[in-house]
Amino acid sequence: MRERLAVAAVVATAACATAVACSGPSSGIATQPTPHPSLSPLPSGAPVSFLSAPSGFHVSYVSRRVPGARFMAFAPNGDLVVTETDSGNVVVIPPGLSPDAQPSVFASGLSKPHGVAFFGGKLYVATWSGVVRYDYPANSPTALFSNMPRGGDHNRRALAIVGDGSIFVSSGSDCNVCGESDSRFATVLRYDVGDTIGTVYAHGLRNASGLTFDASGRLWATVNQRDNIGPSQATTDNLPPDELDLVTSNGNFGWPQCYPNPLAANRLPNPEYPSADCSGQTPAALNFQAHSAPLGIVFYMGSQFPAAHQGNAFVAFHGSWNRTVPTGDKVVEVTFSSGAPTGYSDFITGWLQGGAYHGRPVGLAVGPDGSLYISDDSLGYIYRVTYAP
């Protein structure tokens, strides 16, 4: 039986290690673009001319002063809290702040702050070693646990909290494909209230970059799959799929031995493990285009968007580094039927232009008014998507 968890707060992502995450050799992609458009002063609500949205939807600037912006969460008072992972800061954008006004620094000196969530009026921040709680808006930190394994790769934590206060946090792999020295790598860990040790909730998740709960209290993860599968570049371009996973207790999602079959609901042996038995492993709920680098995920539970979008999930694709033709670098919408994903389609596009990245979407959050917020760690921007036919 699938475990169902009462949802209380969500937010997440644990991804690659820089603002040009997953960048690598011979990518052929501009990874340090000139900010676009130029930073001339903007009024509040100014439209974003280089991004495209479906009919009736509009994209505007919230802030252009959040360098390395990653994950986001809304405070009960309407503040938008954003992690700047590379600088170790957590910043606050109050309602109505001008796009060119400097957000205030709420916390600094943290080690890779990334996933954020509010629960019971308190702010939770996932760092490299564990989770810190703040009595927001007071900056009074309490380290809830600090024992998480710290590897050299995939060390940005995704975070989600359920109704009983249990914390789910991702622990990415320490490599591309390998046997790990610590069984807590490539997992989602669960920490109950007062628990400073934690337990492995699910394993075989190479890099659970985003965590969130749906309206039924089920835990979902976006997963960045392996790179350089070979033997040819043509194969590497399209294998293996990145994935959306329904994460259940004791689930085995295959890594490092197996990867998602792009043609069927099962998993196949990685070349490094040709005799691996992939039967009995949990299949991906939905395959994404290989190397899209899905990061932030949020289920739309607001009422501003039309009914056709309500209950769907939005996912930020950060973009590829090792495909001949770049892919990703957009926000997609995942549709559902009877609780299962049925497919996905482009929602916000325009960051990928002429084979170069002009910004890279990362985190997603739904605001109190039902608008969708998107962070961009390459340009240091926050965008707002509204619906007004």
Short mmCIF file of C-alpha atoms in Angstrom, two decimals:
data_model
loop_
_atom_site.label_atom_id
_atom_site.label_comp_id
_atom_site.label_asym_id
_atom_site.label_seq_id
_atom_site.Cartn_x
_atom_site.Cartn_y
_atom_site.Cartn_z
CA MET A 1 0.00 0.00 0.00
CA ARG A 2 1.28 3.46 -0.82
CA GLU A 3 1.89 5.52 2.25
CA ARG A 4 -0.12 8.75 2.31
CA LEU A 5 1.19 11.67 4.28
CA ALA A 6 -0.84 14.66 5.47
CA VAL A 7 0.65 17.64 3.67
CA ALA A 8 1.47 20.79 5.59
CA ALA A 9 4.26 22.63 3.83
CA VAL A 10 6.34 22.05 0.76
CA VAL A 11 9.36 23.44 -0.94
CA ALA A 12 12.47 21.91 -2.21
CA THR A 13 15.34 21.28 -4.47
CA ALA A 14 18.79 19.87 -4.32
CA ALA A 15 20.63 20.27 -7.53
CA CYS A 16 24.00 20.67 -9.11
CA ALA A 17 26.66 22.70 -7.48
CA THR A 18 26.80 26.09 -9.18
CA ALA A 19 24.59 28.75 -10.71
CA VAL A 20 25.36 27.07 -14.01
CA ALA A 21 24.54 23.72 -12.45
CA CYS A 22 25.57 20.63 -14.35
CA SER A 23 27.86 22.66 -16.61
CA GLY A 24 30.71 20.56 -17.91
CA PRO A 25 33.36 20.30 -20.61
CA SER A 26 32.56 20.65 -24.30
CA SER A 27 29.02 21.79 -23.69
CA GLY A 28 29.02 24.42 -26.42
CA ILE A 29 26.58 26.48 -24.32
CA ALA A 30 27.09 30.00 -23.05
CA THR A 31 27.01 29.59 -19.28
CA GLN A 32 27.80 33.18 -18.29
CA PRO A 33 25.28 35.17 -20.34
CA THR A 34 25.04 38.92 -20.32
CA PRO A 35 21.95 39.82 -18.26
CA HIS A 36 18.94 40.30 -20.50
CA PRO A 37 17.28 42.72 -20.61
CA SER A 38 19.65 45.48 -19.46
CA LEU A 39 19.31 46.72 -15.89
CA SER A 40 17.60 50.03 -16.51
CA PRO A 41 15.16 50.94 -13.70
CA LEU A 42 11.86 49.08 -13.79
CA PRO A 43 8.51 49.82 -12.15
CA SER A 44 6.77 47.14 -10.08
CA GLY A 45 4.99 44.64 -12.29
CA ALA A 46 7.09 45.40 -15.37
CA PRO A 47 6.63 42.66 -17.99
CA VAL A 48 9.43 40.29 -18.97
CA SER A 49 9.70 40.72 -22.72
CA PHE A 50 11.99 37.78 -23.47
CA LEU A 51 9.80 35.09 -21.86
CA SER A 52 6.76 33.49 -23.46
CA ALA A 53 3.65 32.16 -21.71
CA PRO A 54 0.34 30.60 -22.83
CA SER A 55 -2.50 32.89 -23.81
CA GLY A 56 -3.89 34.80 -20.85
CA PHE A 57 -0.76 34.37 -18.72
CA HIS A 58 1.69 37.18 -18.07
CA VAL A 59 5.25 37.19 -16.70
CA SER A 60 6.58 40.17 -14.74
CA TYR A 61 9.63 41.01 -12.65
CA VAL A 62 9.56 40.66 -8.88
CA SER A 63 13.26 41.25 -8.24
CA ARG A 64 16.48 41.59 -10.21
CA ARG A 65 18.66 41.75 -7.10
CA VAL A 66 18.90 38.13 -5.92
CA PRO A 67 22.23 36.76 -7.20
CA GLY A 68 22.25 32.99 -7.42
CA ALA A 69 18.56 32.77 -6.41
CA ARG A 70 17.56 29.16 -5.76
CA PHE A 71 14.58 27.98 -3.72
CA MET A 72 11.70 30.02 -2.34
CA ALA A 73 8.88 29.91 0.21
CA PHE A 74 6.19 32.35 1.27
CA ALA A 75 5.98 33.43 4.90
CA PRO A 76 2.58 33.78 6.61
CA ASN A 77 2.93 37.59 6.38
CA GLY A 78 3.43 37.48 2.58
CA ASP A 79 7.24 37.83 2.54
CA LEU A 80 9.00 35.83 -0.16
CA VAL A 81 12.03 34.07 1.32
CA VAL A 82 14.77 33.06 -1.14
CA THR A 83 18.01 31.11 -0.67
CA GLU A 84 21.25 32.37 -2.25
CA THR A 85 23.13 29.11 -1.94
CA ASP A 86 26.55 30.15 -3.20
CA SER A 87 26.75 33.19 -0.91
CA GLY A 88 25.32 31.38 2.11
CA ASN A 89 22.47 33.88 2.46
CA VAL A 90 18.73 33.74 2.93
CA VAL A 91 17.05 36.93 1.75
CA VAL A 92 13.56 38.40 2.08
CA ILE A 93 11.47 40.20 -0.55
CA PRO A 94 8.49 41.90 1.15
CA PRO A 95 5.26 42.44 -0.81
CA GLY A 96 5.44 45.39 -3.19
CA LEU A 97 9.23 45.77 -3.22
CA SER A 98 10.53 47.37 -6.41
CA PRO A 99 12.30 44.96 -8.80
CA ASP A 100 15.48 47.02 -8.41
CA ALA A 101 15.35 47.45 -4.63
CA GLN A 102 17.76 45.36 -2.60
CA PRO A 103 16.11 42.51 -0.65
CA SER A 104 17.05 42.33 3.02
CA VAL A 105 19.41 39.62 4.26
CA PHE A 106 17.63 37.51 6.84
CA ALA A 107 20.44 35.00 7.53
CA SER A 108 24.04 34.79 6.35
CA GLY A 109 27.06 32.55 6.74
CA LEU A 110 25.09 29.35 6.19
CA SER A 111 26.64 26.34 4.48
CA LYS A 112 24.85 25.84 1.17
CA PRO A 113 21.34 26.92 2.23
CA HIS A 114 18.89 25.59 -0.33
CA GLY A 115 15.48 24.04 0.35
CA VAL A 116 13.12 26.21 2.41
CA ALA A 117 9.67 25.70 3.92
CA PHE A 118 7.34 27.28 6.44
CA PHE A 119 5.61 25.07 8.99
CA GLY A 120 3.71 26.26 12.04
CA GLY A 121 4.78 29.83 11.28
CA LYS A 122 8.46 28.92 11.51
CA LEU A 123 11.04 28.95 8.73
CA TYR A 124 13.00 25.77 7.96
CA VAL A 125 16.19 25.94 5.88
CA ALA A 126 18.04 22.90 4.55
CA THR A 127 21.82 23.34 4.60
CA TRP A 128 24.73 21.10 3.65
CA SER A 129 24.79 19.40 7.05
CA GLY A 130 21.14 19.46 8.12
CA VAL A 131 18.15 21.70 8.81
CA VAL A 132 17.95 24.96 10.75
CA ARG A 133 14.68 26.40 12.09
CA TYR A 134 13.95 30.09 12.67
CA ASP A 135 11.16 31.77 14.65
CA TYR A 136 10.36 33.96 11.66
CA PRO A 137 10.55 36.93 11.36
CA ALA A 138 12.96 36.81 14.31
CA ASN A 139 16.41 35.54 13.42
CA SER A 140 16.68 33.01 16.24
CA PRO A 141 18.13 29.82 14.72
CA THR A 142 17.79 26.32 16.13
CA ALA A 143 19.79 23.52 14.51
CA LEU A 144 17.38 20.58 14.39
CA PHE A 145 19.96 18.10 13.10
CA SER A 146 23.40 18.36 11.49
CA ASN A 147 24.45 14.79 10.72
CA MET A 148 23.71 14.57 7.00
CA PRO A 149 26.44 13.12 4.76
CA ARG A 150 28.36 15.84 2.95
CA GLY A 151 29.68 14.82 -0.43
CA GLY A 152 31.44 16.73 -3.16
CA ASP A 153 28.55 16.55 -5.61
CA HIS A 154 24.74 16.93 -5.57
CA ASN A 155 24.85 18.54 -2.15
CA ARG A 156 21.94 20.97 -2.38
CA ARG A 157 19.10 19.77 -0.22
CA ALA A 158 15.43 19.57 -1.13
CA LEU A 159 13.03 19.94 1.79
CA ALA A 160 9.40 19.09 2.51
CA ILE A 161 7.47 18.95 5.81
CA VAL A 162 4.26 17.07 6.61
CA GLY A 163 1.46 17.62 9.09
CA ASP A 164 3.04 15.80 12.02
CA GLY A 165 6.19 17.92 11.65
CA SER A 166 8.33 15.19 10.09
CA ILE A 167 10.98 16.55 7.75
CA PHE A 168 11.86 14.92 4.43
CA VAL A 169 15.18 16.03 2.98
CA SER A 170 17.16 14.84 -0.02
CA SER A 171 20.69 13.51 0.08
CA GLY A 172 22.11 13.42 -3.45
CA SER A 173 24.74 11.02 -4.70
CA ASP A 174 28.44 11.76 -4.35
CA CYS A 175 29.21 10.85 -7.96
CA ASN A 176 27.77 10.23 -11.40
CA VAL A 177 27.60 6.43 -11.14
CA CYS A 178 29.30 4.54 -8.32
CA GLY A 179 28.87 2.49 -5.18
CA GLU A 180 28.54 4.94 -2.29
CA SER A 181 30.64 4.80 0.89
CA ASP A 182 27.65 6.00 2.93
CA SER A 183 24.25 4.37 2.41
CA ARG A 184 22.55 7.72 3.10
CA PHE A 185 23.78 9.16 -0.20
CA ALA A 186 21.31 8.99 -3.11
CA THR A 187 18.31 8.88 -0.77
CA VAL A 188 15.46 10.82 0.75
CA LEU A 189 15.88 10.92 4.52
CA ARG A 190 13.12 11.31 7.09
CA TYR A 191 13.53 13.05 10.45
CA ASP A 192 10.62 12.86 12.86
CA VAL A 193 10.07 15.62 15.42
CA GLY A 194 12.96 15.59 17.88
CA ASP A 195 14.91 13.05 15.80
CA THR A 196 18.53 14.05 15.23
CA ILE A 197 19.61 10.81 13.52
CA GLY A 198 17.08 10.26 10.74
CA THR A 199 16.21 7.20 8.68
CA VAL A 200 16.41 6.35 4.99
CA TYR A 201 12.89 6.78 3.63
CA ALA A 202 13.69 5.83 0.01
CA HIS A 203 16.91 5.01 -1.83
CA GLY A 204 18.34 4.69 -5.33
CA LEU A 205 17.53 8.36 -6.06
CA ARG A 206 20.66 9.74 -7.73
CA ASN A 207 19.74 13.37 -7.11
CA ALA A 208 16.24 14.12 -5.84
CA SER A 209 16.51 17.75 -6.83
CA GLY A 210 12.98 18.75 -5.85
CA LEU A 211 10.53 17.46 -3.24
CA THR A 212 6.89 18.37 -2.80
CA PHE A 213 3.56 16.95 -1.66
CA ASP A 214 0.37 16.83 -3.65
CA ALA A 215 -3.09 17.58 -2.27
CA SER A 216 -3.47 13.94 -1.18
CA GLY A 217 -0.28 14.07 0.89
CA ARG A 218 1.85 11.98 -1.47
CA LEU A 219 5.55 12.81 -1.76
CA TRP A 220 6.96 13.49 -5.24
CA ALA A 221 10.55 14.06 -6.37
CA THR A 222 12.19 15.39 -9.50
CA VAL A 223 15.35 13.37 -10.17
CA ASN A 224 18.41 14.29 -12.21
CA GLN A 225 19.64 11.07 -13.78
CA ARG A 226 23.19 10.10 -14.73
CA ASP A 227 25.45 11.66 -17.38
CA ASN A 228 27.75 10.20 -20.05
CA ILE A 229 26.06 6.84 -20.49
CA GLY A 230 27.71 6.31 -23.92
CA PRO A 231 28.91 4.55 -25.91
CA SER A 232 28.26 7.38 -28.40
CA GLN A 233 27.29 11.01 -28.07
CA ALA A 234 24.03 10.21 -29.86
CA THR A 235 23.20 7.76 -27.07
CA THR A 236 24.30 10.18 -24.36
CA ASP A 237 22.06 12.88 -25.88
CA ASN A 238 18.91 10.92 -25.14
CA LEU A 239 19.67 8.54 -22.28
CA PRO A 240 18.74 8.16 -19.59
CA PRO A 241 15.53 10.12 -19.03
CA ASP A 242 15.33 12.43 -16.05
CA GLU A 243 12.34 11.50 -13.96
CA LEU A 244 9.37 12.42 -11.81
CA ASP A 245 8.98 9.88 -8.99
CA LEU A 246 6.22 9.11 -6.54
CA VAL A 247 8.36 8.52 -3.45
CA THR A 248 7.09 5.82 -1.11
CA SER A 249 8.50 4.33 2.07
CA ASN A 250 11.32 1.84 1.38
CA GLY A 251 11.13 2.52 -2.34
CA ASN A 252 14.14 1.47 -4.43
CA PHE A 253 14.56 3.74 -7.46
CA GLY A 254 17.45 1.87 -9.02
CA TRP A 255 20.56 4.05 -8.97
CA PRO A 256 23.43 3.25 -9.49
CA GLN A 257 22.65 -0.13 -11.02
CA CYS A 258 19.66 0.85 -13.14
CA TYR A 259 18.08 3.76 -15.00
CA PRO A 260 14.55 4.50 -16.30
CA ASN A 261 13.50 2.72 -19.47
CA PRO A 262 12.45 5.44 -21.93
CA LEU A 263 9.97 3.09 -23.61
CA ALA A 264 8.35 1.19 -20.74
CA ALA A 265 7.52 1.43 -17.04
CA ASN A 266 10.58 -0.38 -15.75
CA ARG A 267 14.32 0.13 -15.32
CA LEU A 268 17.32 -1.10 -17.31
CA PRO A 269 20.89 -1.97 -16.23
CA ASN A 270 23.51 0.76 -16.47
CA PRO A 271 26.53 -0.18 -18.62
CA GLU A 272 28.67 -0.29 -15.47
CA TYR A 273 26.32 -2.95 -14.04
CA PRO A 274 25.41 -5.13 -17.06
CA SER A 275 24.16 -8.05 -14.96
CA ALA A 276 22.08 -5.97 -12.56
CA ASP A 277 18.61 -7.26 -11.75
CA CYS A 278 16.33 -4.24 -12.15
CA SER A 279 13.09 -6.14 -11.57
CA GLY A 280 11.12 -5.11 -8.53
CA GLN A 281 12.50 -1.59 -8.53
CA THR A 282 10.07 1.31 -8.45
CA PRO A 283 9.63 2.71 -11.99
CA ALA A 284 9.55 6.40 -12.76
CA ALA A 285 6.08 7.89 -12.64
CA LEU A 286 6.96 10.06 -15.64
CA ASN A 287 10.04 10.35 -17.83
CA PHE A 288 11.42 13.76 -18.77
CA GLN A 289 13.72 14.49 -21.73
CA ALA A 290 17.22 13.36 -20.86
CA HIS A 291 19.45 16.04 -19.29
CA SER A 292 16.65 18.55 -18.79
CA ALA A 293 17.82 18.88 -15.15
CA PRO A 294 14.42 19.17 -13.42
CA LEU A 295 14.78 21.10 -10.18
CA GLY A 296 11.93 22.94 -8.44
CA ILE A 297 8.48 21.39 -8.38
CA VAL A 298 5.19 22.68 -6.99
CA PHE A 299 1.60 21.48 -7.26
CA TYR A 300 -0.77 24.26 -8.16
CA MET A 301 -3.35 24.47 -5.38
CA GLY A 302 -4.33 28.09 -5.97
CA SER A 303 -7.45 29.46 -7.63
CA GLN A 304 -6.14 32.27 -9.85
CA PHE A 305 -5.24 29.99 -12.78
CA PRO A 306 -8.05 28.37 -14.81
CA ALA A 307 -9.49 25.07 -13.60
CA ALA A 308 -7.55 23.11 -16.24
CA HIS A 309 -4.30 23.96 -14.42
CA GLN A 310 -5.46 23.36 -10.86
CA GLY A 311 -3.99 20.21 -9.35
CA ASN A 312 -1.25 20.02 -11.98
CA ALA A 313 2.44 20.30 -11.14
CA PHE A 314 4.90 22.87 -12.45
CA VAL A 315 8.55 21.87 -12.82
CA ALA A 316 11.59 24.07 -13.53
CA PHE A 317 14.04 22.57 -16.05
CA HIS A 318 17.47 24.09 -15.38
CA GLY A 319 18.88 22.89 -18.71
CA SER A 320 21.42 20.47 -20.13
CA TRP A 321 25.17 20.62 -20.40
CA ASN A 322 26.10 17.44 -22.29
CA ARG A 323 23.66 17.27 -25.19
CA THR A 324 24.62 18.10 -28.76
CA VAL A 325 21.46 20.22 -28.95
CA PRO A 326 20.75 21.95 -25.61
CA THR A 327 17.43 21.20 -23.95
CA GLY A 328 15.45 22.28 -20.92
CA ASP A 329 15.82 25.82 -19.55
CA LYS A 330 12.08 26.32 -19.16
CA VAL A 331 9.14 25.70 -16.86
CA VAL A 332 6.83 22.85 -17.81
CA GLU A 333 3.39 21.81 -16.64
CA VAL A 334 2.71 18.18 -15.71
CA THR A 335 -0.88 17.04 -16.14
CA PHE A 336 -2.53 14.40 -13.96
CA SER A 337 -5.46 12.03 -14.21
CA SER A 338 -6.70 9.88 -11.31
CA GLY A 339 -3.59 10.84 -9.33
CA ALA A 340 -1.07 9.75 -12.00
CA PRO A 341 0.95 11.99 -14.32
CA THR A 342 -0.12 11.76 -17.95
CA GLY A 343 2.46 13.99 -19.65
CA TYR A 344 4.01 17.43 -19.67
CA SER A 345 4.15 20.48 -21.91
CA ASP A 346 5.96 23.82 -22.06
CA PHE A 347 4.55 26.55 -19.83
CA ILE A 348 7.14 29.36 -19.63
CA THR A 349 9.92 29.47 -22.25
CA GLY A 350 12.47 31.93 -23.62
CA TRP A 351 15.56 31.42 -21.46
CA LEU A 352 17.16 29.19 -24.12
CA GLN A 353 17.92 31.35 -27.15
CA GLY A 354 20.03 30.34 -30.13
CA GLY A 355 21.70 27.53 -28.21
CA ALA A 356 22.71 29.82 -25.32
CA TYR A 357 21.22 30.23 -21.87
CA HIS A 358 19.82 33.68 -21.09
CA GLY A 359 18.87 32.84 -17.55
CA ARG A 360 18.13 29.47 -15.90
CA PRO A 361 14.98 28.70 -13.90
CA VAL A 362 15.40 26.90 -10.58
CA GLY A 363 12.80 27.27 -7.83
CA LEU A 364 9.02 27.58 -7.88
CA ALA A 365 6.47 28.81 -5.35
CA VAL A 366 2.79 29.66 -5.40
CA GLY A 367 2.00 33.03 -3.80
CA PRO A 368 -0.91 33.87 -1.49
CA ASP A 369 -2.83 35.28 -4.46
CA GLY A 370 -2.28 32.18 -6.61
CA SER A 371 0.49 33.63 -8.77
CA LEU A 372 3.41 31.37 -9.70
CA TYR A 373 6.89 32.61 -8.76
CA ILE A 374 10.07 31.46 -10.53
CA SER A 375 13.69 32.00 -9.48
CA ASP A 376 16.59 32.34 -11.93
CA ASP A 377 20.05 31.65 -10.51
CA SER A 378 21.96 32.72 -13.61
CA LEU A 379 20.50 36.24 -13.87
CA GLY A 380 19.61 36.57 -10.18
CA TYR A 381 15.97 37.34 -10.97
CA ILE A 382 12.59 36.40 -9.52
CA TYR A 383 9.60 36.33 -11.89
CA ARG A 384 5.85 36.26 -11.27
CA VAL A 385 3.32 34.52 -13.52
CA THR A 386 -0.26 35.77 -13.35
CA TYR A 387 -3.44 34.97 -15.25
CA ALA A 388 -5.62 37.75 -16.62
CA PRO A 389 -7.43 36.91 -19.86
#
